[in-house]
PDB file of C-alpha atoms and ligand atoms in Angstrom:
ATOM      1  CA  MET J   1     -18.231 -19.806 -10.641  1.00 94.00           C
ATOM      2  CA  ILE J   2     -15.492 -21.836  -8.911  1.00 97.00           C
ATOM      3  CA  MET J   3     -15.593 -19.747  -5.672  1.00 98.00           C
ATOM      4  CA  LYS J   4     -19.285 -19.440  -5.265  1.00 97.00           C
ATOM      5  CA  GLY J   5     -20.380 -19.721  -1.592  1.00 97.00           C
ATOM      6  CA  LYS J   6     -16.820 -19.178  -0.335  1.00 98.00           C
ATOM      7  CA  LYS J   7     -15.949 -16.281   1.970  1.00 98.00           C
ATOM      8  CA  GLY J   8     -12.450 -15.122   2.983  1.00 98.00           C
ATOM      9  CA  VAL J   9      -9.961 -12.437   3.990  1.00 98.00           C
ATOM     10  CA  ILE J  10      -7.172 -11.150   1.913  1.00 98.00           C
ATOM     11  CA  LEU J  11      -4.227  -9.329   3.733  1.00 98.00           C
ATOM     12  CA  GLY J  12      -1.486  -7.438   1.816  1.00 98.00           C
ATOM     13  CA  ILE J  13      -3.180  -5.188  -0.737  1.00 97.00           C
ATOM     14  CA  ALA J  14      -1.104  -1.887  -0.829  1.00 96.00           C
ATOM     15  CA  ASN J  15      -2.562  -0.874  -4.289  1.00 95.00           C
ATOM     16  CA  LYS J  16      -3.770  -2.267  -7.544  1.00 96.00           C
ATOM     17  CA  LYS J  17      -0.248  -3.620  -8.366  1.00 97.00           C
ATOM     18  CA  SER J  18      -0.184  -5.761  -5.344  1.00 98.00           C
ATOM     19  CA  ILE J  19      -0.243  -9.555  -5.857  1.00 98.00           C
ATOM     20  CA  ALA J  20      -2.932  -9.724  -3.199  1.00 98.00           C
ATOM     21  CA  TYR J  21      -5.109  -7.583  -5.526  1.00 98.00           C
ATOM     22  CA  GLY J  22      -4.663 -10.031  -8.354  1.00 98.00           C
ATOM     23  CA  ILE J  23      -5.768 -12.765  -6.019  1.00 98.00           C
ATOM     24  CA  ALA J  24      -8.742 -10.809  -4.806  1.00 98.00           C
ATOM     25  CA  GLN J  25      -9.839  -9.957  -8.315  1.00 98.00           C
ATOM     26  CA  ALA J  26      -9.648 -13.724  -9.368  1.00 98.00           C
ATOM     27  CA  CYS J  27     -11.661 -14.736  -6.279  1.00 98.00           C
ATOM     28  CA  ARG J  28     -14.310 -12.088  -6.908  1.00 98.00           C
ATOM     29  CA  GLU J  29     -14.513 -12.923 -10.460  1.00 97.00           C
ATOM     30  CA  GLN J  30     -15.295 -16.555  -9.460  1.00 98.00           C
ATOM     31  CA  GLY J  31     -18.019 -15.547  -6.995  1.00 98.00           C
ATOM     32  CA  ALA J  32     -16.175 -15.338  -3.691  1.00 98.00           C
ATOM     33  CA  GLU J  33     -17.135 -12.850  -0.874  1.00 98.00           C
ATOM     34  CA  VAL J  34     -14.030 -11.096   0.155  1.00 98.00           C
ATOM     35  CA  ALA J  35     -12.807  -8.898   3.078  1.00 98.00           C
ATOM     36  CA  ILE J  36      -9.620  -6.950   2.806  1.00 98.00           C
ATOM     37  CA  THR J  37      -7.331  -5.201   5.281  1.00 98.00           C
ATOM     38  CA  PHE J  38      -5.298  -2.031   5.353  1.00 97.00           C
ATOM     39  CA  LEU J  39      -2.157  -1.353   7.418  1.00 95.00           C
ATOM     40  CA  ASN J  40      -3.015   2.151   8.853  1.00 92.00           C
ATOM     41  CA  GLU J  41      -4.957   5.322   8.351  1.00 89.00           C
ATOM     42  CA  ARG J  42      -2.706   6.586   5.420  1.00 89.00           C
ATOM     43  CA  PHE J  43      -3.550   3.231   3.506  1.00 89.00           C
ATOM     44  CA  GLU J  44      -7.201   3.270   4.578  1.00 93.00           C
ATOM     45  CA  LYS J  45      -7.631   6.438   2.532  1.00 92.00           C
ATOM     46  CA  LYS J  46      -5.607   5.106  -0.434  1.00 94.00           C
ATOM     47  CA  LEU J  47      -7.325   1.725  -0.404  1.00 96.00           C
ATOM     48  CA  ALA J  48     -10.989   2.849   0.037  1.00 96.00           C
ATOM     49  CA  PRO J  49     -11.541   3.078  -3.805  1.00 96.00           C
ATOM     50  CA  VAL J  50      -9.883  -0.404  -4.126  1.00 97.00           C
ATOM     51  CA  ALA J  51     -12.276  -1.840  -1.646  1.00 97.00           C
ATOM     52  CA  GLU J  52     -15.073  -0.183  -3.479  1.00 96.00           C
ATOM     53  CA  ASP J  53     -13.783  -1.664  -6.708  1.00 95.00           C
ATOM     54  CA  LEU J  54     -13.765  -5.129  -5.180  1.00 96.00           C
ATOM     55  CA  GLY J  55     -17.265  -4.806  -3.740  1.00 95.00           C
ATOM     56  CA  CYS J  56     -16.158  -5.057  -0.212  1.00 96.00           C
ATOM     57  CA  ALA J  57     -16.247  -1.565   1.242  1.00 95.00           C
ATOM     58  CA  ASP J  58     -18.399  -2.979   4.004  1.00 96.00           C
ATOM     59  CA  LYS J  59     -15.692  -5.589   4.852  1.00 97.00           C
ATOM     60  CA  PHE J  60     -12.551  -3.340   5.064  1.00 97.00           C
ATOM     61  CA  TYR J  61     -10.675  -3.657   8.313  1.00 98.00           C
ATOM     62  CA  PRO J  62      -7.382  -2.398   9.900  1.00 97.00           C
ATOM     63  CA  CYS J  63      -4.597  -4.877  10.538  1.00 98.00           C
ATOM     64  CA  ASP J  64      -0.964  -4.233  11.185  1.00 98.00           C
ATOM     65  CA  VAL J  65       0.357  -7.712  11.806  1.00 98.00           C
ATOM     66  CA  SER J  66       3.069  -6.319  14.147  1.00 97.00           C
ATOM     67  CA  LYS J  67       0.068  -5.548  16.630  1.00 98.00           C
ATOM     68  CA  PRO J  68      -1.429  -8.665  18.102  1.00 98.00           C
ATOM     69  CA  GLU J  69      -4.493  -6.704  19.245  1.00 98.00           C
ATOM     70  CA  GLU J  70      -5.186  -5.732  15.632  1.00 98.00           C
ATOM     71  CA  ILE J  71      -5.220  -9.480  14.633  1.00 98.00           C
ATOM     72  CA  LYS J  72      -7.614 -10.217  17.410  1.00 98.00           C
ATOM     73  CA  ALA J  73      -9.835  -7.263  16.491  1.00 98.00           C
ATOM     74  CA  LEU J  74      -9.809  -8.488  12.834  1.00 98.00           C
ATOM     75  CA  LYS J  75     -11.153 -11.948  13.900  1.00 98.00           C
ATOM     76  CA  GLU J  76     -13.971 -10.309  15.873  1.00 98.00           C
ATOM     77  CA  SER J  77     -14.939  -8.060  12.854  1.00 98.00           C
ATOM     78  CA  LEU J  78     -14.909 -11.014  10.492  1.00 98.00           C
ATOM     79  CA  GLU J  79     -16.973 -13.119  12.833  1.00 98.00           C
ATOM     80  CA  LYS J  80     -19.605 -10.311  13.275  1.00 98.00           C
ATOM     81  CA  ASP J  81     -19.806  -9.450   9.582  1.00 98.00           C
ATOM     82  CA  MET J  82     -19.104 -12.788   7.711  1.00 98.00           C
ATOM     83  CA  GLY J  83     -19.558 -15.579  10.381  1.00 98.00           C
ATOM     84  CA  GLN J  84     -17.447 -18.505   9.268  1.00 98.00           C
ATOM     85  CA  ILE J  85     -14.805 -17.996   6.596  1.00 98.00           C
ATOM     86  CA  ASP J  86     -13.309 -20.476   4.037  1.00 98.00           C
ATOM     87  CA  PHE J  87      -9.919 -18.864   3.140  1.00 98.00           C
ATOM     88  CA  ILE J  88      -7.168 -16.446   4.254  1.00 99.00           C
ATOM     89  CA  VAL J  89      -4.496 -14.937   1.935  1.00 98.00           C
ATOM     90  CA  HIS J  90      -1.339 -13.866   3.707  1.00 98.00           C
ATOM     91  CA  SER J  91       0.570 -11.654   1.168  1.00 98.00           C
ATOM     92  CA  ILE J  92       2.699  -9.614   3.572  1.00 98.00           C
ATOM     93  CA  ALA J  93       6.400  -9.259   3.837  1.00 98.00           C
ATOM     94  CA  PHE J  94       8.787  -6.607   5.175  1.00 97.00           C
ATOM     95  CA  ALA J  95      12.523  -6.186   5.823  1.00 97.00           C
ATOM     96  CA  PRO J  96      14.262  -3.060   6.787  1.00 96.00           C
ATOM     97  CA  LYS J  97      16.395  -1.607   3.914  1.00 94.00           C
ATOM     98  CA  GLU J  98      19.511  -2.783   5.405  1.00 95.00           C
ATOM     99  CA  GLY J  99      18.467  -6.429   4.885  1.00 95.00           C
ATOM    100  CA  LEU J 100      17.868  -6.003   1.158  1.00 94.00           C
ATOM    101  CA  THR J 101      21.391  -4.811  -0.087  1.00 91.00           C
ATOM    102  CA  GLY J 102      24.874  -4.876   0.652  1.00 92.00           C
ATOM    103  CA  ARG J 103      26.827  -7.464   2.696  1.00 95.00           C
ATOM    104  CA  PHE J 104      24.782 -10.142   4.199  1.00 97.00           C
ATOM    105  CA  TYR J 105      26.962 -10.799   7.281  1.00 97.00           C
ATOM    106  CA  GLU J 106      26.411  -7.262   8.535  1.00 97.00           C
ATOM    107  CA  ILE J 107      22.702  -7.577   9.071  1.00 97.00           C
ATOM    108  CA  SER J 108      21.633  -6.489  12.470  1.00 98.00           C
ATOM    109  CA  LYS J 109      19.675  -8.618  15.028  1.00 98.00           C
ATOM    110  CA  ASP J 110      16.925  -5.894  14.994  1.00 98.00           C
ATOM    111  CA  ALA J 111      16.484  -6.083  11.219  1.00 98.00           C
ATOM    112  CA  PHE J 112      16.430  -9.885  11.349  1.00 98.00           C
ATOM    113  CA  ASP J 113      13.798  -9.941  14.161  1.00 98.00           C
ATOM    114  CA  ILE J 114      11.575  -7.379  12.297  1.00 98.00           C
ATOM    115  CA  ALA J 115      11.789  -9.378   9.059  1.00 98.00           C
ATOM    116  CA  MET J 116      10.929 -12.650  10.632  1.00 98.00           C
ATOM    117  CA  ASP J 117       8.272 -11.122  12.781  1.00 98.00           C
ATOM    118  CA  ILE J 118       6.279  -9.492   9.921  1.00 98.00           C
ATOM    119  CA  SER J 119       7.055 -11.874   7.074  1.00 98.00           C
ATOM    120  CA  VAL J 120       6.953 -15.311   8.813  1.00 98.00           C
ATOM    121  CA  TYR J 121       5.562 -15.254  12.454  1.00 98.00           C
ATOM    122  CA  SER J 122       2.498 -13.242  11.298  1.00 98.00           C
ATOM    123  CA  LEU J 123       1.186 -16.267   9.316  1.00 98.00           C
ATOM    124  CA  ILE J 124       1.270 -18.522  12.285  1.00 98.00           C
ATOM    125  CA  GLU J 125      -0.431 -15.752  14.482  1.00 98.00           C
ATOM    126  CA  ILE J 126      -3.123 -14.915  11.973  1.00 98.00           C
ATOM    127  CA  VAL J 127      -4.008 -18.628  11.407  1.00 98.00           C
ATOM    128  CA  ARG J 128      -4.113 -19.274  15.111  1.00 98.00           C
ATOM    129  CA  GLU J 129      -6.295 -16.230  15.820  1.00 98.00           C
ATOM    130  CA  LEU J 130      -8.676 -16.860  12.930  1.00 98.00           C
ATOM    131  CA  LYS J 131      -8.816 -20.608  13.429  1.00 98.00           C
ATOM    132  CA  PRO J 132     -12.099 -20.519  15.464  1.00 98.00           C
ATOM    133  CA  ILE J 133     -13.924 -18.926  12.512  1.00 98.00           C
ATOM    134  CA  LEU J 134     -12.220 -21.123   9.727  1.00 98.00           C
ATOM    135  CA  SER J 135     -14.589 -23.718   8.239  1.00 98.00           C
ATOM    136  CA  ASN J 136     -13.521 -27.294   8.278  1.00 97.00           C
ATOM    137  CA  ASN J 137     -12.947 -27.148   4.493  1.00 98.00           C
ATOM    138  CA  SER J 138     -10.734 -24.098   4.303  1.00 98.00           C
ATOM    139  CA  SER J 139      -7.508 -22.949   2.623  1.00 98.00           C
ATOM    140  CA  VAL J 140      -4.741 -20.675   3.692  1.00 99.00           C
ATOM    141  CA  LEU J 141      -2.334 -19.231   1.086  1.00 99.00           C
ATOM    142  CA  THR J 142       1.082 -17.288   1.507  1.00 99.00           C
ATOM    143  CA  LEU J 143       3.387 -15.866  -0.925  1.00 98.00           C
ATOM    144  CA  SER J 144       7.046 -16.801  -1.273  1.00 98.00           C
ATOM    145  CA  TYR J 145       9.993 -16.311  -3.751  1.00 98.00           C
ATOM    146  CA  TYR J 146      12.772 -18.467  -5.211  1.00 98.00           C
ATOM    147  CA  GLY J 147      15.184 -16.451  -3.094  1.00 97.00           C
ATOM    148  CA  GLY J 148      14.234 -18.549  -0.134  1.00 98.00           C
ATOM    149  CA  VAL J 149      15.646 -21.745  -1.911  1.00 98.00           C
ATOM    150  CA  LYS J 150      18.724 -20.307  -3.845  1.00 97.00           C
ATOM    151  CA  TYR J 151      20.984 -17.271  -3.702  1.00 97.00           C
ATOM    152  CA  ILE J 152      19.503 -14.182  -5.409  1.00 95.00           C
ATOM    153  CA  PRO J 153      21.514 -10.902  -5.449  1.00 94.00           C
ATOM    154  CA  ASN J 154      20.229  -8.422  -2.750  1.00 94.00           C
ATOM    155  CA  TYR J 155      17.414 -10.670  -1.543  1.00 95.00           C
ATOM    156  CA  ASN J 156      19.552 -11.387   1.416  1.00 97.00           C
ATOM    157  CA  LEU J 157      17.367 -11.212   4.631  1.00 97.00           C
ATOM    158  CA  MET J 158      14.141 -11.809   2.765  1.00 97.00           C
ATOM    159  CA  GLY J 159      15.719 -15.070   1.383  1.00 98.00           C
ATOM    160  CA  VAL J 160      16.116 -16.345   4.932  1.00 98.00           C
ATOM    161  CA  ALA J 161      12.591 -15.204   5.800  1.00 98.00           C
ATOM    162  CA  LYS J 162      11.063 -17.003   2.786  1.00 98.00           C
ATOM    163  CA  ALA J 163      12.889 -20.197   3.632  1.00 98.00           C
ATOM    164  CA  ALA J 164      11.372 -20.018   7.022  1.00 99.00           C
ATOM    165  CA  LEU J 165       8.049 -19.143   5.527  1.00 99.00           C
ATOM    166  CA  GLU J 166       8.024 -22.104   3.200  1.00 99.00           C
ATOM    167  CA  MET J 167       8.945 -24.590   6.119  1.00 98.00           C
ATOM    168  CA  THR J 168       6.114 -22.816   8.230  1.00 99.00           C
ATOM    169  CA  THR J 169       3.845 -23.630   5.448  1.00 99.00           C
ATOM    170  CA  ARG J 170       4.634 -27.272   5.711  1.00 98.00           C
ATOM    171  CA  TYR J 171       4.491 -27.513   9.545  1.00 98.00           C
ATOM    172  CA  LEU J 172       1.038 -25.646   9.477  1.00 98.00           C
ATOM    173  CA  ALA J 173      -0.214 -27.941   6.743  1.00 99.00           C
ATOM    174  CA  GLU J 174       0.549 -30.982   8.801  1.00 98.00           C
ATOM    175  CA  ASP J 175      -0.695 -29.586  12.110  1.00 98.00           C
ATOM    176  CA  LEU J 176      -3.916 -28.139  10.654  1.00 98.00           C
ATOM    177  CA  GLY J 177      -4.864 -31.028   8.156  1.00 98.00           C
ATOM    178  CA  ARG J 178      -6.721 -32.858  10.955  1.00 98.00           C
ATOM    179  CA  ASP J 179      -8.946 -29.692  11.159  1.00 98.00           C
ATOM    180  CA  GLY J 180      -9.799 -29.613   7.426  1.00 98.00           C
ATOM    181  CA  ILE J 181      -7.512 -26.670   6.865  1.00 98.00           C
ATOM    182  CA  ARG J 182      -4.977 -26.727   4.025  1.00 98.00           C
ATOM    183  CA  VAL J 183      -2.019 -24.451   3.837  1.00 99.00           C
ATOM    184  CA  ASN J 184       0.003 -23.719   0.662  1.00 99.00           C
ATOM    185  CA  ALA J 185       2.371 -21.202  -0.735  1.00 99.00           C
ATOM    186  CA  ILE J 186       2.933 -19.734  -4.138  1.00 98.00           C
ATOM    187  CA  SER J 187       6.518 -18.961  -5.122  1.00 98.00           C
ATOM    188  CA  ALA J 188       5.895 -16.092  -7.731  1.00 98.00           C
ATOM    189  CA  GLY J 189       8.312 -14.760 -10.265  1.00 98.00           C
ATOM    190  CA  PRO J 190       9.496 -11.170  -9.766  1.00 98.00           C
ATOM    191  CA  ILE J 191       6.789  -8.604 -10.262  1.00 98.00           C
ATOM    192  CA  LYS J 192       7.149  -4.814  -9.975  1.00 96.00           C
ATOM    193  CA  THR J 193       5.240  -3.987  -6.851  1.00 96.00           C
ATOM    194  CA  LEU J 194       5.720  -1.571  -3.927  1.00 93.00           C
ATOM    195  CA  ALA J 195       7.516  -4.229  -1.935  1.00 91.00           C
ATOM    196  CA  ALA J 196       9.799  -5.279  -4.820  1.00 93.00           C
ATOM    197  CA  ALA J 197      10.891  -1.574  -5.162  1.00 88.00           C
ATOM    198  CA  GLY J 198      12.797  -1.992  -2.051  1.00 84.00           C
ATOM    199  CA  ILE J 199      15.131  -4.755  -3.421  1.00 86.00           C
ATOM    200  CA  GLY J 200      18.411  -3.564  -4.765  1.00 81.00           C
ATOM    201  CA  GLU J 201      18.704  -3.962  -8.607  1.00 86.00           C
ATOM    202  CA  PHE J 202      15.263  -5.329  -8.887  1.00 90.00           C
ATOM    203  CA  GLY J 203      15.073  -4.221 -12.658  1.00 92.00           C
ATOM    204  CA  PHE J 204      17.965  -6.672 -13.308  1.00 92.00           C
ATOM    205  CA  MET J 205      16.034  -9.490 -11.638  1.00 93.00           C
ATOM    206  CA  LEU J 206      12.977  -8.859 -13.938  1.00 95.00           C
ATOM    207  CA  LYS J 207      15.202  -8.903 -17.060  1.00 94.00           C
ATOM    208  CA  TRP J 208      17.147 -11.997 -15.903  1.00 93.00           C
ATOM    209  CA  ASN J 209      13.907 -13.876 -15.174  1.00 95.00           C
ATOM    210  CA  ALA J 210      12.281 -12.998 -18.481  1.00 95.00           C
ATOM    211  CA  ALA J 211      15.424 -13.939 -20.476  1.00 93.00           C
ATOM    212  CA  HIS J 212      16.071 -17.233 -18.852  1.00 94.00           C
ATOM    213  CA  ALA J 213      12.630 -18.722 -17.867  1.00 96.00           C
ATOM    214  CA  PRO J 214      11.351 -21.391 -20.263  1.00 96.00           C
ATOM    215  CA  LEU J 215       8.347 -19.252 -21.166  1.00 97.00           C
ATOM    216  CA  LYS J 216      10.586 -16.260 -21.832  1.00 95.00           C
ATOM    217  CA  LYS J 217       8.440 -13.743 -19.960  1.00 97.00           C
ATOM    218  CA  ASN J 218       7.724 -12.452 -16.588  1.00 97.00           C
ATOM    219  CA  VAL J 219       4.532 -13.266 -14.632  1.00 98.00           C
ATOM    220  CA  THR J 220       1.638 -10.862 -13.857  1.00 98.00           C
ATOM    221  CA  ILE J 221      -0.497 -10.487 -10.759  1.00 98.00           C
ATOM    222  CA  GLN J 222      -3.370 -11.952 -12.831  1.00 98.00           C
ATOM    223  CA  ASP J 223      -1.266 -15.144 -13.393  1.00 98.00           C
ATOM    224  CA  VAL J 224      -0.523 -15.402  -9.610  1.00 98.00           C
ATOM    225  CA  GLY J 225      -4.086 -14.467  -8.926  1.00 98.00           C
ATOM    226  CA  ASN J 226      -5.588 -17.359 -11.037  1.00 98.00           C
ATOM    227  CA  SER J 227      -3.137 -19.876  -9.536  1.00 98.00           C
ATOM    228  CA  GLY J 228      -3.890 -18.519  -6.031  1.00 98.00           C
ATOM    229  CA  MET J 229      -7.656 -18.821  -6.617  1.00 98.00           C
ATOM    230  CA  TYR J 230      -7.152 -22.447  -7.558  1.00 98.00           C
ATOM    231  CA  LEU J 231      -5.340 -23.102  -4.350  1.00 98.00           C
ATOM    232  CA  LEU J 232      -8.185 -21.425  -2.431  1.00 98.00           C
ATOM    233  CA  SER J 233     -10.848 -23.364  -4.168  1.00 98.00           C
ATOM    234  CA  ASP J 234     -12.175 -26.940  -3.994  1.00 98.00           C
ATOM    235  CA  LEU J 235     -10.271 -27.629  -7.105  1.00 98.00           C
ATOM    236  CA  SER J 236      -7.193 -28.158  -5.051  1.00 98.00           C
ATOM    237  CA  ALA J 237      -9.118 -30.040  -2.237  1.00 98.00           C
ATOM    238  CA  SER J 238      -6.289 -32.590  -1.783  1.00 98.00           C
ATOM    239  CA  VAL J 239      -3.294 -30.300  -1.983  1.00 98.00           C
ATOM    240  CA  THR J 240      -1.591 -28.982   1.023  1.00 98.00           C
ATOM    241  CA  GLY J 241       1.842 -28.090   2.250  1.00 98.00           C
ATOM    242  CA  GLU J 242       2.895 -27.273  -1.337  1.00 98.00           C
ATOM    243  CA  VAL J 243       5.089 -24.492  -2.600  1.00 98.00           C
ATOM    244  CA  HIS J 244       3.686 -23.984  -6.037  1.00 98.00           C
ATOM    245  CA  TYR J 245       5.854 -22.182  -8.538  1.00 98.00           C
ATOM    246  CA  VAL J 246       4.107 -19.476 -10.685  1.00 98.00           C
ATOM    247  CA  ASP J 247       7.341 -18.154 -12.316  1.00 98.00           C
ATOM    248  CA  ALA J 248       7.176 -18.949 -15.987  1.00 98.00           C
ATOM    249  CA  GLY J 249       9.250 -22.048 -15.124  1.00 98.00           C
ATOM    250  CA  PHE J 250      12.317 -20.155 -14.073  1.00 98.00           C
ATOM    251  CA  ASN J 251      12.951 -22.443 -10.969  1.00 98.00           C
ATOM    252  CA  ILE J 252      13.640 -25.471 -13.125  1.00 98.00           C
ATOM    253  CA  MET J 253      16.760 -23.945 -14.873  1.00 96.00           C
ATOM    254  CA  GLY J 254      20.154 -25.055 -13.842  1.00 94.00           C
ATOM    255  CA  MET J 255      22.013 -22.835 -16.494  1.00 91.00           C
ATOM    256  CA  PRO J 256      20.958 -20.365 -19.224  1.00 88.00           C
ATOM    257  CA  SER J 257      19.167 -21.808 -22.299  1.00 86.00           C
ATOM    258  CA  VAL J 258      20.941 -22.928 -25.451  1.00 83.00           C
ATOM    259  CA  SER J 259      19.810 -21.056 -28.525  1.00 80.00           C
ATOM    260  CA  PHE J 260      20.377 -21.785 -32.146  1.00 81.00           C
ATOM    261  CA  ASP J 261      21.508 -19.450 -35.012  1.00 81.00           C
ATOM    262  CA  GLU J 262      20.281 -19.717 -38.563  1.00 82.00           C
ATOM    263  CA  ASP J 263      23.012 -22.268 -39.394  1.00 82.00           C
ATOM    264  CA  GLY J 264      22.074 -24.451 -36.478  1.00 82.00           C
ATOM    265  CA  ARG J 265      25.074 -23.510 -34.297  1.00 83.00           C
ATOM    266  CA  GLN J 266      24.463 -23.426 -30.576  1.00 80.00           C
ATOM    267  CA  SER J 267      25.216 -20.722 -28.134  1.00 78.00           C
ATOM    268  CA  ILE J 268      24.372 -19.916 -24.504  1.00 73.00           C
ATOM    269  CA  ALA J 269      22.025 -16.937 -24.045  1.00 67.00           C
ATOM    270  CA  TRP J 270      24.287 -15.322 -21.489  1.00 65.00           C
ATOM    271  CA  ASN J 271      22.565 -12.379 -19.866  1.00 59.00           C
ATOM    272  CA  GLY J 272      19.677 -12.772 -22.165  1.00 53.00           C
ATOM    273  CA  GLU J 273      21.803 -11.648 -25.098  1.00 55.00           C
ATOM    274  CA  LYS J 274      22.401 -13.994 -27.999  1.00 47.00           C
TER     275      LYS J 274
HETATM  276  P1  LIG W   1       3.133  -5.147  -2.048  1.00 60.51           P
HETATM  277  O1  LIG W   1       2.064  -4.680  -2.887  1.00 60.51           O
HETATM  278  O2  LIG W   1       3.976  -4.012  -1.466  1.00 60.51           O
HETATM  279  O3  LIG W   1       2.409  -5.967  -0.738  1.00 60.51           O
HETATM  280  C1  LIG W   1       3.048  -6.101   0.402  1.00 60.51           C
HETATM  281  C2  LIG W   1       2.066  -5.971   1.533  1.00 60.51           C
HETATM  282  O4  LIG W   1       2.641  -6.261   2.800  1.00 60.51           O
HETATM  283  C3  LIG W   1       1.651  -4.579   1.459  1.00 60.51           C
HETATM  284  O5  LIG W   1       0.216  -4.520   1.469  1.00 60.51           O
HETATM  285  C4  LIG W   1       2.195  -4.023   2.926  1.00 60.51           C
HETATM  286  O6  LIG W   1       1.266  -3.103   3.475  1.00 60.51           O
HETATM  287  C5  LIG W   1       2.014  -5.312   3.709  1.00 60.51           C
HETATM  288  N1  LIG W   1       2.656  -5.208   4.965  1.00 60.51           N
HETATM  289  C6  LIG W   1       3.955  -4.827   5.210  1.00 60.51           C
HETATM  290  N2  LIG W   1       4.167  -4.785   6.608  1.00 60.51           N
HETATM  291  C7  LIG W   1       2.872  -5.058   7.121  1.00 60.51           C
HETATM  292  C8  LIG W   1       2.352  -5.142   8.505  1.00 60.51           C
HETATM  293  N3  LIG W   1       3.106  -4.798   9.492  1.00 60.51           N
HETATM  294  N4  LIG W   1       1.010  -5.442   8.689  1.00 60.51           N
HETATM  295  C9  LIG W   1       0.230  -5.682   7.607  1.00 60.51           C
HETATM  296  N5  LIG W   1       0.682  -5.611   6.382  1.00 60.51           N
HETATM  297  C10 LIG W   1       1.910  -5.348   6.138  1.00 60.51           C
HETATM  298  O7  LIG W   1       4.050  -6.117  -2.667  1.00 60.51           O
HETATM  299  P2  LIG W   1       3.798  -7.621  -3.224  1.00 60.51           P
HETATM  300  O8  LIG W   1       4.919  -7.894  -4.215  1.00 60.51           O
HETATM  301  O9  LIG W   1       2.402  -7.789  -3.719  1.00 60.51           O
HETATM  302  O10 LIG W   1       4.092  -8.514  -1.981  1.00 60.51           O
HETATM  303  C11 LIG W   1       3.164  -9.489  -1.494  1.00 60.51           C
HETATM  304  C12 LIG W   1       3.798 -10.791  -1.098  1.00 60.51           C
HETATM  305  O11 LIG W   1       4.316 -11.326  -2.294  1.00 60.51           O
HETATM  306  C13 LIG W   1       5.000 -10.636  -0.124  1.00 60.51           C
HETATM  307  O12 LIG W   1       5.111 -11.610   0.686  1.00 60.51           O
HETATM  308  C14 LIG W   1       6.260 -10.713  -1.152  1.00 60.51           C
HETATM  309  O13 LIG W   1       7.381 -11.114  -0.531  1.00 60.51           O
HETATM  310  C15 LIG W   1       5.746 -11.772  -2.123  1.00 60.51           C
HETATM  311  N6  LIG W   1       6.352 -11.861  -3.362  1.00 60.51           N
HETATM  312  C16 LIG W   1       6.579 -10.822  -4.131  1.00 60.51           C
HETATM  313  C17 LIG W   1       7.228 -10.919  -5.387  1.00 60.51           C
HETATM  314  C18 LIG W   1       7.480  -9.809  -6.167  1.00 60.51           C
HETATM  315  O14 LIG W   1       8.412  -9.836  -7.062  1.00 60.51           O
HETATM  316  N7  LIG W   1       6.749  -8.663  -6.100  1.00 60.51           N
HETATM  317  C19 LIG W   1       7.657 -12.233  -5.783  1.00 60.51           C
HETATM  318  C20 LIG W   1       7.463 -13.345  -4.909  1.00 60.51           C
HETATM  319  C21 LIG W   1       6.808 -13.078  -3.672  1.00 60.51           C
HETATM  320  P3  LIG W   1       1.730  -1.526   3.078  1.00 60.51           P
HETATM  321  O15 LIG W   1       2.051  -1.413   1.680  1.00 60.51           O
HETATM  322  O16 LIG W   1       0.442  -0.908   3.478  1.00 60.51           O
HETATM  323  O17 LIG W   1       2.864  -1.254   4.110  1.00 60.51           O
END
C-alpha cells in the first residue's frame, strides 16, 4: 500500500473517462484517503455516483477555480474534514472554442485571458490557498501536453497555456521546496476525454500518436493514474519541478519510424501507413 496514510484532494474529475479519475483510482487502490471536487450543481449530480465509487461521498466539494471564494471555501472544508493533507492534483484546463481551431493570430484577448486564468493561474491560486493545510512532505501534480513544447495542429491557445503551466510548475517547485512541498507535471499523450473533444481533429492526433510513438499505442487514464500516483507518493521523494512524459515515448521522436519489409528494405511509416 504505497499511499497508506496519505490524504489529498483531486480537482478535475468530469466523469469516469477523466485523467483525474485514473489518478484517483490509483491513489485509492494504494490506500490513500481522497477528496474530490465538482464544478457546479449539474456536475454534482453527475459525479455523485463517482464519489460513491471512490469511497469519498463524504469528501465531495464544489470548486469552480474561476471563483476565488470557492477555492477558499474548499480549504475550509478540507481542513474541517481531513485536517492536514499530503497531495493536490490539478487536472483542469479550459479554453474557449475559438482558441482550439482556426488561425492562431486571430485569438481574442478575452479567450487568451480565460484560458490562462483557468488552466494556469488556478494552479498557483490553489497551492497558495491550500498551503496552510499541506504537510511538510507533500506533493502537487498538474497535467500538461506536448503541445506546450512543440506545434500541434489546433492545440493553439492551449499550447501557450501548457507552456506557461510547465514553467509555473518549475517556479512553484523552487519556491515551495523549502516548505517540503514538491511540484511536478505529467505530460500525457492524447486520450479521448470531454476536454479533448473540444480540440479540432482530435481523432487524427490519436491515430498519429499511436502510429509514431515508440510503443506504437496510445496511453490510458490508468497509465497516467499509476505514474501520477508515483509522483504523489514517497517513491518520488526527491523529484520536483519535473515534466514527466507518459506518452508511449512519442516526445522523443524527431521523424516517423523506419520500418522494414520482408526483404529488409527500409521505408518511412508516413501517416502510420507502411
Ligand atoms: P476532462 O475529463 O474534461 O477534465 C477537465 C476538467 O477540468 C473537468 O473536470 C472540468 O470540469 C475541469 N474544469 C474546467 N473548467 C473548470 C473550472 N473553472 N473550475 C474547475 N474545474 C474546471 O479532461 P482531461 O483530458 O481529463 O483533462 C484533464 C487535464 O489533462 C487537463 O489539464 C488537460 O489539458 C490535460 N491533458 C489532457 C490530455 C488528453 O488528451 N485528454 C492530454 C494531456 C493533458 P467540467 O467538466 O465539470 O467542466
